[in-house]
């Protein structure tokens, strides 16, 4: 699976959009981009995933560049409860392996 | 409620005393996995299973065993625990065909003294 690069930390003001970048320049055509987050020491939580097109769900939006070498997770109106470590993961999907490798992630601090 | 249940949540044990951490899911997922999390090293995959009787090594399998005799359960076995296995452990399950990735349990904090 392709390697990802994320900034180690970011701050965001409460109520503003949080834009978390991820570089995955070696991504191949059948690899999906997944985003998870981990709040304190809880189990990681799935947020969103995508292949080529931009995706949106009730939690976030995922913007993938046309060349697929980078993506941005957008939390449209960040709250204090969104303070967490956010992981961007690239993997071959769907379903032919159970392997899922986490990197170091981005620690997002939402401030009042 | 759809969930992954791990037990126990906290465990302190002594070196060499065999232990089992249980994991059960009620979502009929094919895939299950175990991770450990350590400060500075992040989440590392120990073992995963793609279906009953099918298991495979992750990145850090040494010192651990797993079994998948039935779909809902995926216990993690430490035959002879050592202090370097002190960690926070997470079990996860997935129906990857649906594309949503792993659902994680609440974690088991293990201390080996």
Short mmCIF file of N, CA, C and O in Angstrom, two decimals, chain A residues 32 34 36 38 40-49 57 85 87 89 91-104, chain B residues 31-33 35 37 40-45 48-50 57-59 88 90 96-107 109:
data_model
loop_
_atom_site.label_atom_id
_atom_site.label_comp_id
_atom_site.label_asym_id
_atom_site.label_seq_id
_atom_site.Cartn_x
_atom_site.Cartn_y
_atom_site.Cartn_z
N UNK A 32 -7.64 3.08 -2.51
CA UNK A 32 -8.57 4.03 -1.95
C UNK A 32 -7.88 4.86 -0.87
O UNK A 32 -6.94 4.41 -0.23
N UNK A 34 -8.57 6.38 2.76
CA UNK A 34 -9.43 6.28 3.93
C UNK A 34 -8.98 7.31 4.98
O UNK A 34 -7.79 7.58 5.12
N UNK A 36 -9.51 8.06 9.16
CA UNK A 36 -9.99 7.67 10.47
C UNK A 36 -9.57 8.75 11.47
O UNK A 36 -8.67 9.55 11.19
N UNK A 38 -8.92 9.26 15.94
CA UNK A 38 -8.85 8.64 17.25
C UNK A 38 -8.89 9.74 18.30
O UNK A 38 -8.00 10.59 18.36
N UNK A 40 -8.49 10.77 21.98
CA UNK A 40 -7.76 10.31 23.17
C UNK A 40 -7.35 8.85 22.98
O UNK A 40 -6.70 8.54 22.00
N UNK A 41 -7.68 7.96 23.83
CA UNK A 41 -7.26 6.56 23.71
C UNK A 41 -8.43 5.65 23.33
O UNK A 41 -8.38 4.44 23.58
N UNK A 42 -9.43 6.23 22.70
CA UNK A 42 -10.55 5.41 22.23
C UNK A 42 -10.13 4.66 20.96
O UNK A 42 -9.12 4.98 20.34
N UNK A 43 -10.93 3.69 20.54
CA UNK A 43 -10.68 3.01 19.29
C UNK A 43 -10.83 3.96 18.11
O UNK A 43 -11.69 4.85 18.13
N UNK A 44 -10.01 3.82 17.08
CA UNK A 44 -10.15 4.69 15.90
C UNK A 44 -11.55 4.59 15.31
O UNK A 44 -12.18 3.53 15.35
N UNK A 45 -11.99 5.69 14.72
CA UNK A 45 -13.33 5.79 14.16
C UNK A 45 -13.24 6.09 12.68
O UNK A 45 -12.54 7.03 12.28
N UNK A 46 -13.92 5.32 11.87
CA UNK A 46 -13.97 5.57 10.43
C UNK A 46 -14.67 6.90 10.16
O UNK A 46 -15.69 7.22 10.78
N UNK A 47 -14.11 7.70 9.22
CA UNK A 47 -14.74 8.97 8.86
C UNK A 47 -15.30 8.89 7.44
O UNK A 47 -16.50 9.09 7.22
N UNK A 48 -14.43 8.60 6.47
CA UNK A 48 -14.84 8.69 5.07
C UNK A 48 -13.80 8.00 4.22
O UNK A 48 -12.66 7.77 4.68
N UNK A 49 -14.15 7.63 3.01
CA UNK A 49 -13.16 7.11 2.08
C UNK A 49 -13.56 7.48 0.66
O UNK A 49 -14.73 7.82 0.39
N UNK A 57 -20.06 13.05 3.58
CA UNK A 57 -21.05 12.38 4.43
C UNK A 57 -21.38 13.30 5.59
O UNK A 57 -21.01 14.49 5.58
N UNK A 85 -6.60 12.73 16.84
CA UNK A 85 -5.57 12.41 15.86
C UNK A 85 -6.28 11.87 14.62
O UNK A 85 -7.10 10.96 14.72
N UNK A 87 -6.01 10.16 10.86
CA UNK A 87 -5.15 9.30 10.07
C UNK A 87 -5.65 9.22 8.63
O UNK A 87 -6.83 8.95 8.39
N UNK A 89 -5.06 7.04 5.28
CA UNK A 89 -4.54 5.72 4.94
C UNK A 89 -4.90 5.40 3.51
O UNK A 89 -6.02 5.66 3.06
N UNK A 91 -5.09 2.27 0.85
CA UNK A 91 -5.05 0.81 0.79
C UNK A 91 -5.78 0.31 -0.45
O UNK A 91 -6.65 1.00 -0.99
N UNK A 92 -5.42 -0.88 -0.83
CA UNK A 92 -6.16 -1.54 -1.89
C UNK A 92 -7.51 -1.93 -1.33
O UNK A 92 -7.60 -2.60 -0.32
N UNK A 93 -8.57 -1.48 -1.87
CA UNK A 93 -9.91 -1.88 -1.48
C UNK A 93 -10.58 -2.49 -2.67
O UNK A 93 -10.08 -2.35 -3.72
N UNK A 94 -11.59 -3.04 -2.57
CA UNK A 94 -12.41 -3.37 -1.44
C UNK A 94 -12.31 -4.85 -1.21
O UNK A 94 -12.63 -5.64 -2.07
N UNK A 95 -11.82 -5.26 -0.05
CA UNK A 95 -12.07 -6.61 0.42
C UNK A 95 -11.08 -7.68 0.10
O UNK A 95 -11.31 -8.82 0.46
N UNK A 96 -9.93 -7.40 -0.54
CA UNK A 96 -9.09 -8.55 -0.85
C UNK A 96 -7.97 -8.73 0.16
O UNK A 96 -7.12 -9.58 0.01
N UNK A 97 -7.94 -7.90 1.20
CA UNK A 97 -6.97 -8.09 2.26
C UNK A 97 -7.47 -7.40 3.51
O UNK A 97 -8.19 -6.41 3.43
N UNK A 98 -7.08 -7.93 4.67
CA UNK A 98 -7.48 -7.29 5.92
C UNK A 98 -6.43 -6.33 6.43
O UNK A 98 -6.57 -5.78 7.51
N UNK A 99 -5.39 -6.11 5.64
CA UNK A 99 -4.28 -5.29 6.12
C UNK A 99 -4.66 -3.81 6.06
O UNK A 99 -5.21 -3.34 5.07
N UNK A 100 -4.39 -3.10 7.13
CA UNK A 100 -4.66 -1.66 7.17
C UNK A 100 -3.58 -1.04 8.04
O UNK A 100 -3.50 -1.32 9.22
N UNK A 101 -2.75 -0.21 7.42
CA UNK A 101 -1.58 0.32 8.11
C UNK A 101 -1.81 1.79 8.46
O UNK A 101 -2.09 2.61 7.58
N UNK A 102 -1.66 2.10 9.75
CA UNK A 102 -1.80 3.47 10.22
C UNK A 102 -0.43 4.14 10.26
O UNK A 102 0.54 3.54 10.69
N UNK A 103 -0.38 5.41 9.84
CA UNK A 103 0.82 6.21 10.02
C UNK A 103 0.76 6.95 11.34
O UNK A 103 0.06 6.53 12.27
N UNK A 104 1.47 8.07 11.43
CA UNK A 104 1.50 8.83 12.67
C UNK A 104 0.33 9.80 12.80
O UNK A 104 -0.01 10.24 13.89
N UNK B 31 -14.12 -9.85 8.18
CA UNK B 31 -12.76 -9.49 8.56
C UNK B 31 -12.69 -9.10 10.03
O UNK B 31 -13.54 -8.37 10.53
N UNK B 32 -11.61 -9.56 10.69
CA UNK B 32 -11.32 -9.09 12.04
C UNK B 32 -9.82 -8.90 12.17
O UNK B 32 -9.03 -9.49 11.40
N UNK B 33 -9.43 -8.06 13.14
CA UNK B 33 -8.02 -7.70 13.24
C UNK B 33 -7.69 -7.28 14.67
O UNK B 33 -8.57 -6.84 15.42
N UNK B 35 -4.80 -4.83 16.81
CA UNK B 35 -3.77 -3.79 16.76
C UNK B 35 -3.25 -3.57 18.18
O UNK B 35 -3.97 -3.76 19.16
N UNK B 37 -1.17 -0.34 20.33
CA UNK B 37 -0.80 1.06 20.22
C UNK B 37 0.16 1.42 21.33
O UNK B 37 -0.14 1.21 22.52
N UNK B 40 4.56 6.93 20.54
CA UNK B 40 5.63 7.15 19.58
C UNK B 40 5.68 6.14 18.44
O UNK B 40 6.36 6.37 17.44
N UNK B 41 4.97 5.03 18.59
CA UNK B 41 4.98 4.00 17.54
C UNK B 41 3.63 3.89 16.84
O UNK B 41 3.52 3.21 15.82
N UNK B 42 2.62 4.50 17.39
CA UNK B 42 1.32 4.50 16.74
C UNK B 42 0.63 3.16 16.80
O UNK B 42 0.95 2.30 17.63
N UNK B 43 -0.33 2.98 15.91
CA UNK B 43 -1.11 1.74 15.82
C UNK B 43 -0.42 0.77 14.89
O UNK B 43 -0.12 1.11 13.74
N UNK B 44 -0.17 -0.42 15.37
CA UNK B 44 0.48 -1.44 14.56
C UNK B 44 -0.38 -2.71 14.54
O UNK B 44 -0.85 -3.15 15.58
N UNK B 45 -0.52 -3.27 13.35
CA UNK B 45 -1.39 -4.42 13.19
C UNK B 45 -0.65 -5.70 13.61
O UNK B 45 0.48 -5.95 13.17
N UNK B 48 -4.56 -10.42 11.41
CA UNK B 48 -5.89 -10.19 10.88
C UNK B 48 -6.44 -11.50 10.33
O UNK B 48 -5.70 -12.46 10.10
N UNK B 49 -7.74 -11.50 10.15
CA UNK B 49 -8.42 -12.70 9.67
C UNK B 49 -9.44 -12.30 8.63
O UNK B 49 -10.23 -11.38 8.85
N UNK B 50 -9.39 -12.95 7.49
CA UNK B 50 -10.31 -12.61 6.41
C UNK B 50 -11.58 -13.47 6.44
O UNK B 50 -12.51 -13.20 5.68
N UNK B 57 -0.50 -12.84 9.36
CA UNK B 57 0.30 -11.97 10.21
C UNK B 57 0.21 -10.53 9.75
O UNK B 57 0.22 -10.24 8.55
N UNK B 58 0.19 -9.64 10.73
CA UNK B 58 0.32 -8.22 10.44
C UNK B 58 1.79 -7.82 10.55
O UNK B 58 2.68 -8.59 10.21
N UNK B 59 2.03 -6.64 11.08
CA UNK B 59 3.39 -6.12 11.14
C UNK B 59 4.16 -6.55 12.38
O UNK B 59 5.39 -6.59 12.35
N UNK B 88 -1.69 -0.83 24.69
CA UNK B 88 -3.13 -0.68 24.51
C UNK B 88 -3.52 -1.47 23.26
O UNK B 88 -2.97 -1.23 22.19
N UNK B 90 -6.36 -3.02 20.51
CA UNK B 90 -7.66 -2.81 19.89
C UNK B 90 -8.00 -3.98 18.97
O UNK B 90 -7.17 -4.41 18.17
N UNK B 96 -15.45 -5.38 4.49
CA UNK B 96 -14.73 -4.55 3.54
C UNK B 96 -15.49 -4.38 2.23
O UNK B 96 -15.37 -3.39 1.56
N UNK B 97 -16.30 -5.38 1.89
CA UNK B 97 -17.04 -5.29 0.64
C UNK B 97 -17.96 -4.09 0.63
O UNK B 97 -18.28 -3.53 -0.41
N UNK B 98 -18.38 -3.66 1.83
CA UNK B 98 -19.23 -2.47 1.92
C UNK B 98 -18.40 -1.20 1.88
O UNK B 98 -18.93 -0.11 1.79
N UNK B 99 -17.08 -1.34 2.00
CA UNK B 99 -16.19 -0.21 1.81
C UNK B 99 -15.94 0.66 3.03
O UNK B 99 -15.22 1.63 2.94
N UNK B 100 -16.47 0.30 4.17
CA UNK B 100 -16.38 1.23 5.29
C UNK B 100 -15.21 1.01 6.22
O UNK B 100 -15.04 1.72 7.19
N UNK B 101 -14.38 0.01 5.93
CA UNK B 101 -13.23 -0.16 6.78
C UNK B 101 -13.57 -0.79 8.11
O UNK B 101 -14.63 -1.35 8.30
N UNK B 102 -12.63 -0.70 9.03
CA UNK B 102 -12.76 -1.37 10.31
C UNK B 102 -13.59 -0.57 11.32
O UNK B 102 -13.48 0.64 11.41
N UNK B 103 -14.39 -1.32 12.09
CA UNK B 103 -15.02 -0.80 13.29
C UNK B 103 -14.21 -1.31 14.47
O UNK B 103 -13.99 -2.51 14.59
N UNK B 104 -13.78 -0.39 15.34
CA UNK B 104 -12.89 -0.75 16.42
C UNK B 104 -13.62 -0.91 17.75
O UNK B 104 -14.63 -0.25 18.00
N UNK B 105 -13.06 -1.79 18.59
CA UNK B 105 -13.53 -1.92 19.96
C UNK B 105 -12.97 -0.80 20.83
O UNK B 105 -12.24 0.07 20.35
N UNK B 106 -13.31 -0.85 22.11
CA UNK B 106 -12.94 0.23 23.04
C UNK B 106 -11.53 0.09 23.59
O UNK B 106 -11.04 1.01 24.23
N UNK B 107 -10.90 -1.04 23.36
CA UNK B 107 -9.52 -1.18 23.78
C UNK B 107 -9.35 -1.99 25.06
O UNK B 107 -10.24 -2.05 25.90
N UNK B 109 -6.30 -2.29 27.96
CA UNK B 109 -4.99 -1.80 28.42
C UNK B 109 -4.34 -2.90 29.23
O UNK B 109 -4.81 -3.26 30.30
#
